[in-house]
mmCIF file of C-alpha atoms and ligand atoms in Angstrom:
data_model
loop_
_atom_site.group_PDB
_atom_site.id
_atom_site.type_symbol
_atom_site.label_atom_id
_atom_site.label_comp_id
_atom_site.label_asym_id
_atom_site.label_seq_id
_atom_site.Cartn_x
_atom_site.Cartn_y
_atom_site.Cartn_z
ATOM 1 C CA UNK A 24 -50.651 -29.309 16.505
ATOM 2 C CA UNK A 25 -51.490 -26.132 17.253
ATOM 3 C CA UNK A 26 -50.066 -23.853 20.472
ATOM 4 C CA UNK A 27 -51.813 -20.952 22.251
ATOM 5 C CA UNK A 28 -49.047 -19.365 24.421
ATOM 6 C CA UNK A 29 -50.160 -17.265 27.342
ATOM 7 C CA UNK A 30 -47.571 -15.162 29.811
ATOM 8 C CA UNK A 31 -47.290 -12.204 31.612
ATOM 9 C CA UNK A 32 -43.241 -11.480 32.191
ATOM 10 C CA UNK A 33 -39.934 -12.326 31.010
ATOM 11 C CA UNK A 34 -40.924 -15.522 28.648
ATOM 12 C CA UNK A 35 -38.033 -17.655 29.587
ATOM 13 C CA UNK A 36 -40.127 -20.864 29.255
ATOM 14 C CA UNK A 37 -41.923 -19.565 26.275
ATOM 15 C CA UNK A 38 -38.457 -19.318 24.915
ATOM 16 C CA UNK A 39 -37.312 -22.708 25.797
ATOM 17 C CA UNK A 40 -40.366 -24.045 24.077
ATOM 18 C CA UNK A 41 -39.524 -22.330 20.696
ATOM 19 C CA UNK A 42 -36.328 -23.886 21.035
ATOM 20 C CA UNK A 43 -37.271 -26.899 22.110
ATOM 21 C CA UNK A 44 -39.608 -26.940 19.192
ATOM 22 C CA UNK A 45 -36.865 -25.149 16.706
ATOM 23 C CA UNK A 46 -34.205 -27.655 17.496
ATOM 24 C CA UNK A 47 -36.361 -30.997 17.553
ATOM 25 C CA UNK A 48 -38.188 -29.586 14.369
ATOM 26 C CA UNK A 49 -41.515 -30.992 16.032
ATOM 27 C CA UNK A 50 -44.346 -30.657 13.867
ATOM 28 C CA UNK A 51 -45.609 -28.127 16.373
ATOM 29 C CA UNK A 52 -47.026 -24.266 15.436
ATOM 30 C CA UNK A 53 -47.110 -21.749 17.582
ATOM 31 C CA UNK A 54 -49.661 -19.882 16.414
ATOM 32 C CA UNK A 55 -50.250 -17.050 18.612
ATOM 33 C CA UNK A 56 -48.479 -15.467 22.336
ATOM 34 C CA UNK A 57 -50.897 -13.615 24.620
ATOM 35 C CA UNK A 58 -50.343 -11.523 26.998
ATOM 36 C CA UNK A 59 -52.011 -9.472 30.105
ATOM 37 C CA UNK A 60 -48.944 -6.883 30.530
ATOM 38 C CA UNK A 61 -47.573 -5.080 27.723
ATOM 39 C CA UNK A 62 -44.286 -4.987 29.175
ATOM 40 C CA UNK A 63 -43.744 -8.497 29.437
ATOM 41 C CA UNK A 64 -40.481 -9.197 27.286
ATOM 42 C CA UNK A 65 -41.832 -12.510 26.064
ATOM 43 C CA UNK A 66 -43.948 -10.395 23.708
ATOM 44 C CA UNK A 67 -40.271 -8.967 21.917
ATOM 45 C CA UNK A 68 -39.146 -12.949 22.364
ATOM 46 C CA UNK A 69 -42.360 -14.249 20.373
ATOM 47 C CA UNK A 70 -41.825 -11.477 17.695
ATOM 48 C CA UNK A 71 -38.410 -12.279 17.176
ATOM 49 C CA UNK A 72 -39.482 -15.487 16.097
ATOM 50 C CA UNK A 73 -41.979 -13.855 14.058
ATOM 51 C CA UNK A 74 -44.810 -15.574 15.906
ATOM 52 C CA UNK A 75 -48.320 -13.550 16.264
ATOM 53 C CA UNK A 76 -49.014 -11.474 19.588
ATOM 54 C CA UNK A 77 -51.743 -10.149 21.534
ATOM 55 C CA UNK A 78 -51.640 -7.771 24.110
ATOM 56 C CA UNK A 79 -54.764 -8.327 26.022
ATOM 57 C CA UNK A 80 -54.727 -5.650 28.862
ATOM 58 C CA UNK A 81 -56.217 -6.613 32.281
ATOM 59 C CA UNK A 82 -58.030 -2.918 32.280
ATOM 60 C CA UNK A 83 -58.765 -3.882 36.390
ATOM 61 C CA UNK A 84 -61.253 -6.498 34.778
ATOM 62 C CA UNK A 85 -62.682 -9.261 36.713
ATOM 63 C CA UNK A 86 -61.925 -12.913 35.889
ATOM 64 C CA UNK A 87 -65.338 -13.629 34.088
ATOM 65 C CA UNK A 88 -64.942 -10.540 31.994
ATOM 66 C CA UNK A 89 -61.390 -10.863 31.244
ATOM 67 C CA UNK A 90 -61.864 -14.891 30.183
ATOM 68 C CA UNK A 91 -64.559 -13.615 27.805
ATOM 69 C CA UNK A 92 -62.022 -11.614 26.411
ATOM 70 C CA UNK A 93 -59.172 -14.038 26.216
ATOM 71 C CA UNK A 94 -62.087 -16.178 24.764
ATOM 72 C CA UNK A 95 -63.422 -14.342 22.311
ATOM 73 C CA UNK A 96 -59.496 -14.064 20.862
ATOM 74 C CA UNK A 97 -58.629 -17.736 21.576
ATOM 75 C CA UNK A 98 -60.969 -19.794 19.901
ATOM 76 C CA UNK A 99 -60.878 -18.114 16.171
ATOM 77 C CA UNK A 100 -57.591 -19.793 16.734
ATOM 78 C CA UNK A 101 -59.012 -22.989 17.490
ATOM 79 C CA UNK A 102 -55.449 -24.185 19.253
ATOM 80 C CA UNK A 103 -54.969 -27.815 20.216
ATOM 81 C CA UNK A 104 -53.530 -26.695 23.703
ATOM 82 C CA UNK A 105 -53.078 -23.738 25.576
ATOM 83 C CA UNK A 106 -49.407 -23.662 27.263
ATOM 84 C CA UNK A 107 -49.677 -21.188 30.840
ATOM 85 C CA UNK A 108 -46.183 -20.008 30.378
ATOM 86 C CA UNK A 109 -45.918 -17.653 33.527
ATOM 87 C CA UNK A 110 -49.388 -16.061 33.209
ATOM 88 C CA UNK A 111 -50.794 -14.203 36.139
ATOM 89 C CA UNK A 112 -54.319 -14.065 35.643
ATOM 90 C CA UNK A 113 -56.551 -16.922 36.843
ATOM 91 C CA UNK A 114 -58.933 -18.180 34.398
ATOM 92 C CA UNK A 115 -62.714 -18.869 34.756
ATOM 93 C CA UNK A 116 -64.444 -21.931 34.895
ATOM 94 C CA UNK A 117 -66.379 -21.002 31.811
ATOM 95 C CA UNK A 118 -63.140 -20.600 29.423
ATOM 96 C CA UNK A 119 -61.360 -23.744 31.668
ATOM 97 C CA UNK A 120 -64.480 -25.750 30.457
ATOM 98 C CA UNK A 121 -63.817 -24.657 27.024
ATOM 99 C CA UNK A 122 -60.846 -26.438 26.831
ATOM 100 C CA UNK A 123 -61.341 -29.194 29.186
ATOM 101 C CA UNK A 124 -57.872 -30.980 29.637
ATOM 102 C CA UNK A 125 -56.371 -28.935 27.291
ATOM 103 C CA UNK A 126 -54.985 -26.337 28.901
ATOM 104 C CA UNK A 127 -51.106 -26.923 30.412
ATOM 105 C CA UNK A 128 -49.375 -24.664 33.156
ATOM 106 C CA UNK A 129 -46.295 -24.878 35.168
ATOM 107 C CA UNK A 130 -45.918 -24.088 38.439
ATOM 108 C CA UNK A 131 -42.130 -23.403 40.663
ATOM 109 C CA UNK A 132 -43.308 -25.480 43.617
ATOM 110 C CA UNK A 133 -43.519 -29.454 44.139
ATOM 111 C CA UNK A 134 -47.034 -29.713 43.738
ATOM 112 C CA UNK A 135 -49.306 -30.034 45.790
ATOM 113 C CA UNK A 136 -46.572 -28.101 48.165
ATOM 114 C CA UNK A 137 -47.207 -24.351 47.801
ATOM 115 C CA UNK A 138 -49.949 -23.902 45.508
ATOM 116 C CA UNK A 139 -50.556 -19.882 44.307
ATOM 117 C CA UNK A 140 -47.774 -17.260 44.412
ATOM 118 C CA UNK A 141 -44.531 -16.800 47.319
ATOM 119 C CA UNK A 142 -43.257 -20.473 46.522
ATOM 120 C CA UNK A 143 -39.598 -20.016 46.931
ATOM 121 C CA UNK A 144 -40.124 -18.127 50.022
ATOM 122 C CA UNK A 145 -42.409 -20.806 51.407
ATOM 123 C CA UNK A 146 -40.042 -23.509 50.443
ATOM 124 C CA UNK A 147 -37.279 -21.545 52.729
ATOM 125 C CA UNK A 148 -39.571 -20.585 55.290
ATOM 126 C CA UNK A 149 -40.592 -24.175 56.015
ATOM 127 C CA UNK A 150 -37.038 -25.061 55.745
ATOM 128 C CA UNK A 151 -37.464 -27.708 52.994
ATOM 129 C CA UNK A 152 -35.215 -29.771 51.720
ATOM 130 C CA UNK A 153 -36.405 -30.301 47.872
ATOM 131 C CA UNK A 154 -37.679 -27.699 45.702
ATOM 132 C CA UNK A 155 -38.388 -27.369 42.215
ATOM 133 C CA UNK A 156 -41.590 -27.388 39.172
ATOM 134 C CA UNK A 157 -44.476 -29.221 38.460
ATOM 135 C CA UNK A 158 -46.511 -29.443 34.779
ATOM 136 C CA UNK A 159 -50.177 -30.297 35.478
ATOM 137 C CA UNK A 160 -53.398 -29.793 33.506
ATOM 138 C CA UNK A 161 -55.217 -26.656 34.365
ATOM 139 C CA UNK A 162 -58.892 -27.372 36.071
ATOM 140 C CA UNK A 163 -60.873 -25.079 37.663
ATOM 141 C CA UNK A 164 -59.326 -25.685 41.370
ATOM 142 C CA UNK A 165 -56.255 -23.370 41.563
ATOM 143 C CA UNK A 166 -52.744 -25.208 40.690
ATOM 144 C CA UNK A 167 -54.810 -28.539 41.302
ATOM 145 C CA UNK A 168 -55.223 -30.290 38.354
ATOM 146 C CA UNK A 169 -53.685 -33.591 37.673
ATOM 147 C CA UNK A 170 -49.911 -33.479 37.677
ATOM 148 C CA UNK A 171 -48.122 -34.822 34.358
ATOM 149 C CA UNK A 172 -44.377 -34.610 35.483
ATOM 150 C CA UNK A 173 -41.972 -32.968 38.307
ATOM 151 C CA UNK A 174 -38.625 -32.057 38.284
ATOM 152 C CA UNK A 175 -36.579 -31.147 42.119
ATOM 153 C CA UNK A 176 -33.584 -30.045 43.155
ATOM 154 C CA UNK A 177 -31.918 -29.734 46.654
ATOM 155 C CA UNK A 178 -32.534 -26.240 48.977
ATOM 156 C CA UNK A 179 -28.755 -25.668 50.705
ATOM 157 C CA UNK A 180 -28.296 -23.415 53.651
ATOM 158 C CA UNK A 181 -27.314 -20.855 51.614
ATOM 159 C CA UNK A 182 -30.094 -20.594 49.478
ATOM 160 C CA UNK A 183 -31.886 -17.716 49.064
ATOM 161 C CA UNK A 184 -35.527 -16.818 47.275
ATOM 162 C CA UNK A 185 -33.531 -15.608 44.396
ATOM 163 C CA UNK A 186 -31.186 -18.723 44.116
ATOM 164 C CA UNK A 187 -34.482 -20.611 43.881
ATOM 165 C CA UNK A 188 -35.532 -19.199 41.714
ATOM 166 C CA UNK A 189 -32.994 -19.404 39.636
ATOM 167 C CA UNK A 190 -32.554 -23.299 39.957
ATOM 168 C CA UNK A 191 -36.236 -23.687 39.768
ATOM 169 C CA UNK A 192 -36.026 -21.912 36.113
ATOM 170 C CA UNK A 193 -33.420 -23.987 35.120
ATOM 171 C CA UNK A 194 -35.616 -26.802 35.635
ATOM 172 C CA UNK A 195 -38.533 -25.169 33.831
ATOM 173 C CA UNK A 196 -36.841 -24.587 30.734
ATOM 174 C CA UNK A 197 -35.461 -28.304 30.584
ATOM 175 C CA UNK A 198 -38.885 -29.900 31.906
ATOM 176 C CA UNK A 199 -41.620 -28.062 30.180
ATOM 177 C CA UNK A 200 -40.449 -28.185 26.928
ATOM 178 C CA UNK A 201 -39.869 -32.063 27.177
ATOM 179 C CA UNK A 202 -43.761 -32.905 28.612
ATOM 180 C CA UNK A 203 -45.287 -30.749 25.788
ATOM 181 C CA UNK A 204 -43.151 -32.232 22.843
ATOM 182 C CA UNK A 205 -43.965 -35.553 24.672
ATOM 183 C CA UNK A 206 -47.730 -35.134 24.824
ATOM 184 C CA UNK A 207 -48.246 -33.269 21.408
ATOM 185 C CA UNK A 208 -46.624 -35.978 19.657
ATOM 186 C CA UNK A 209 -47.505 -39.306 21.121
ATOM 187 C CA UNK A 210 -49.288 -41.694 18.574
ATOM 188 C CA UNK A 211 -53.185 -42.302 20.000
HETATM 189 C C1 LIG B 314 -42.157 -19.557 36.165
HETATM 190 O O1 LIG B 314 -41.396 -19.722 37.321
HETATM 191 C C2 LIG B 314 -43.410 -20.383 36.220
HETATM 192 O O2 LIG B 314 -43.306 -21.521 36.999
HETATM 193 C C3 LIG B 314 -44.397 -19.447 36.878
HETATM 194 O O3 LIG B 314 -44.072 -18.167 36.385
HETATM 195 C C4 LIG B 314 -42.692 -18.134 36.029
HETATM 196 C C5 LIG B 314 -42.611 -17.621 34.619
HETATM 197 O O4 LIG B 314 -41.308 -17.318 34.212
HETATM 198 N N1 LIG B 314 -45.754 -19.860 36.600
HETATM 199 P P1 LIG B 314 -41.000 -16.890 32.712
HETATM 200 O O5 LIG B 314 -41.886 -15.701 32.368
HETATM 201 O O6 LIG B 314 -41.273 -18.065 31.818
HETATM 202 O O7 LIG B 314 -39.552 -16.500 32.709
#
């Protein structure tokens, strides 16, 4: 099974997955991290672990020219999956059809709660009670696609967006991990 990982910032989940990975020993390769911003620290995370990077620079380029890029990279690589590990960019239909249902992504709200950016702050603002991440396949409606597993935790009085954020992370790192191991190695 082969992994495309794409993110834009600090990596923690991509890190969690080559843990994840490391520690199971899950007949898994990661065989190439992408990203938009070429100070995102998952970059130094992935090369640490000697896997291959990209740095694909958004340039102020639209989402259909940007996808052709990302594209034109991706499929010489001709991953299994592609894991949305924090990336900021929105995809286009075109490259979403290209991998129809195989492109994962997780998101720090309780889908379909709080789809697109601000979720902690939503969360707090509506005065929720439960918080946390969703895994769902990527289609071409934003943070819409069909949800494969959810993870919560409680929102206290004293919560703030950063404390959120925090717990929500926590969660990340033990739920996304878990889905992809589960779905890249189920016997069909
Ligand atoms: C995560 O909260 C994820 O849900 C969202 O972006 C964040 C990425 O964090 N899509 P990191 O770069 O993995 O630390």
């Amino acid at each position: 099974m082969n992994l495309v990982i794409l993110i834009s910032g600090t990596g923690s989940n991509l890190k969690a997955i080559i843990e994840y990975i490391n520690q199971k020993n899950l007949p898994i390769n990661i065989s190439a991290v992408i990203s938009n911003n070429p100070d995102a620290y998952g970059l130094t995370i992935a090369e640490n672990h000697h896997i291959k990077t990209y740095m694909i620079p958004d340039q102020k380029r639209d989402i259909q020219t940007y996808s052709q890029r990302l594209l034109e990279v991706i499929t010489p690589l001709r991953p299994d999956w592609i894991i949305l590990a924090g990336f900021m960019r929105i995809l286009s239909e075109e490259f979403i059809n290209n991998f129809t249902h195989k492109i994962l992504n997780i998101h720090p709200s309780l889908l379909p709660k709080y789809p697109g950016l601000n979720t902690h702050k939503k969360a707090l603002a509506n005065k929720d009670l439960k918080h946390g991440c969703t895994v769902h396949i990527v289609t071409k409606e934003l943070d819409a696609g069909p949800i494969l597993a959810q993870q919560s935790c409680s929102i206290h009085p004293e919560d703030t967006e950063e404390t959120l954020k925090i717990k929500v992370h926590q969660l990340e790192h033990q739920l996304y991990p878990y889905v992809i191991a589960s779905l890249l190695t189920k016997n069909d």
